[in-house]
Coordinates of C-alpha atoms in Angstrom, one line a residue:
K1 CA 14.6 22.4 30.8
K2 CA 12.5 19.2 31.4
M3 CA 12.4 16.7 28.7
V4 CA 8.9 15.9 27.3
R5 CA 8.1 12.6 25.5
Y6 CA 4.9 11.5 23.9
R7 CA 4.2 7.9 24.3
E8 CA 1.4 5.6 23.0
C9 CA -1.6 7.0 21.1
L10 CA -4.8 7.1 23.1
K11 CA -7.1 8.2 20.3
N12 CA -10.4 6.2 20.4
H13 CA -11.3 5.6 16.8
A14 CA -14.6 3.9 17.8
A15 CA -15.9 6.6 20.1
A16 CA -18.6 7.7 17.7
M17 CA -20.0 4.1 17.8
G18 CA -19.8 3.9 21.6
G19 CA -16.9 1.5 21.5
N20 CA -13.2 1.6 22.2
A21 CA -10.5 1.0 19.6
T22 CA -7.0 2.4 19.6
D23 CA -4.6 1.9 16.6
G24 CA -1.8 0.4 18.6
C25 CA 0.8 3.2 18.0
G26 CA 3.3 2.7 20.8
E27 CA 5.2 6.0 20.7
F28 CA 4.9 9.3 18.9
M29 CA 7.2 9.8 16.0
P30 CA 7.2 13.3 14.5
S31 CA 6.4 13.6 10.8
G32 CA 8.7 16.6 10.3
E33 CA 11.7 18.4 11.9
E34 CA 11.3 20.1 15.3
G35 CA 9.9 23.6 14.8
N36 CA 7.8 22.7 11.8
I37 CA 4.0 22.2 12.0
E38 CA 4.4 18.7 10.6
A39 CA 6.3 17.8 13.8
L40 CA 3.1 17.9 15.7
N41 CA 1.6 14.9 13.8
C42 CA 2.8 11.3 14.3
S43 CA 4.3 9.6 11.3
A44 CA 3.1 6.2 12.6
C45 CA -0.6 6.9 13.2
S46 CA -1.1 10.4 11.7
C47 CA -2.6 11.7 15.0
H48 CA -1.7 15.0 16.6
T49 CA 0.5 15.0 19.7
N50 CA -2.6 15.8 21.8
F51 CA -3.8 12.2 21.3
H52 CA -0.5 10.7 22.7
R53 CA 0.2 10.3 26.4
K54 CA 2.5 13.0 27.5
E55 CA 5.4 12.2 29.9
I56 CA 7.4 14.9 31.5
E57 CA 10.8 14.1 33.0
G58 CA 10.8 14.2 36.8
E59 CA 7.0 14.4 37.1
P60 CA 4.6 11.6 38.0
S61 CA 2.7 10.3 35.0
S62 CA -1.1 10.4 34.9
W63 CA -0.8 6.9 33.4
D64 CA 0.7 5.6 36.6
C65 CA -2.1 7.2 38.6
Y66 CA -5.1 6.0 36.6
H67 CA -3.8 2.5 35.8
S68 CA -2.7 1.4 39.2
P69 CA -4.8 -1.6 40.5
Q70 CA -6.4 0.4 43.4
H71 CA -8.0 2.8 40.9
I72 CA -9.7 0.3 38.6
N73 CA -13.3 -0.5 39.3
R74 CA -15.3 -3.1 37.4
I75 CA -19.0 -2.8 36.7
G76 CA -20.2 -5.7 34.6
R77 CA -18.0 -5.6 31.5
K78 CA -17.4 -1.9 31.7
V79 CA -14.2 -0.6 33.2
I80 CA -14.2 2.9 34.8
L81 CA -10.8 4.4 35.7
G82 CA -10.3 7.3 38.0
H83 CA -9.9 8.7 41.5
H84 CA -13.4 10.1 42.0
H85 CA -15.2 7.0 43.2
K86 CA -18.2 9.2 44.2
N87 CA -18.8 9.7 40.4
L88 CA -19.1 6.1 39.5
I89 CA -22.2 5.1 37.6
A90 CA -24.3 2.3 39.1
P91 CA -24.4 -1.0 37.2
E92 CA -28.2 -0.8 36.7
A93 CA -27.6 2.4 34.6
F94 CA -25.8 0.2 32.1
G95 CA -28.6 -2.4 32.2
Y96 CA -26.4 -4.9 34.0
P97 CA -27.9 -7.1 36.7
T98 CA -26.9 -6.1 40.2
G99 CA -27.6 -9.5 41.9
T100 CA -30.7 -8.3 43.7
N101 CA -34.2 -9.0 42.6

């Protein structure tokens, strides 16, 4: 059986305001014993395991894929992560100057 670990919390507490703010929880710590429903919530940040980055032993992490330098694209002050470069939003859509008049 492969070991599953839940790492840092990725919940964006400022999403409703259009911002980005995480609570800084570095690793999931269950609130109860394994098998209990309380074990699905983190005792450090109170978030469900679904908000924590999942790492499966022997499998490449999605974290490695989306945070490698070749997959980071900057548009003004916005950072867009991902593989699908065809889906990037043009800078003018954010109201940022494009350098052309």
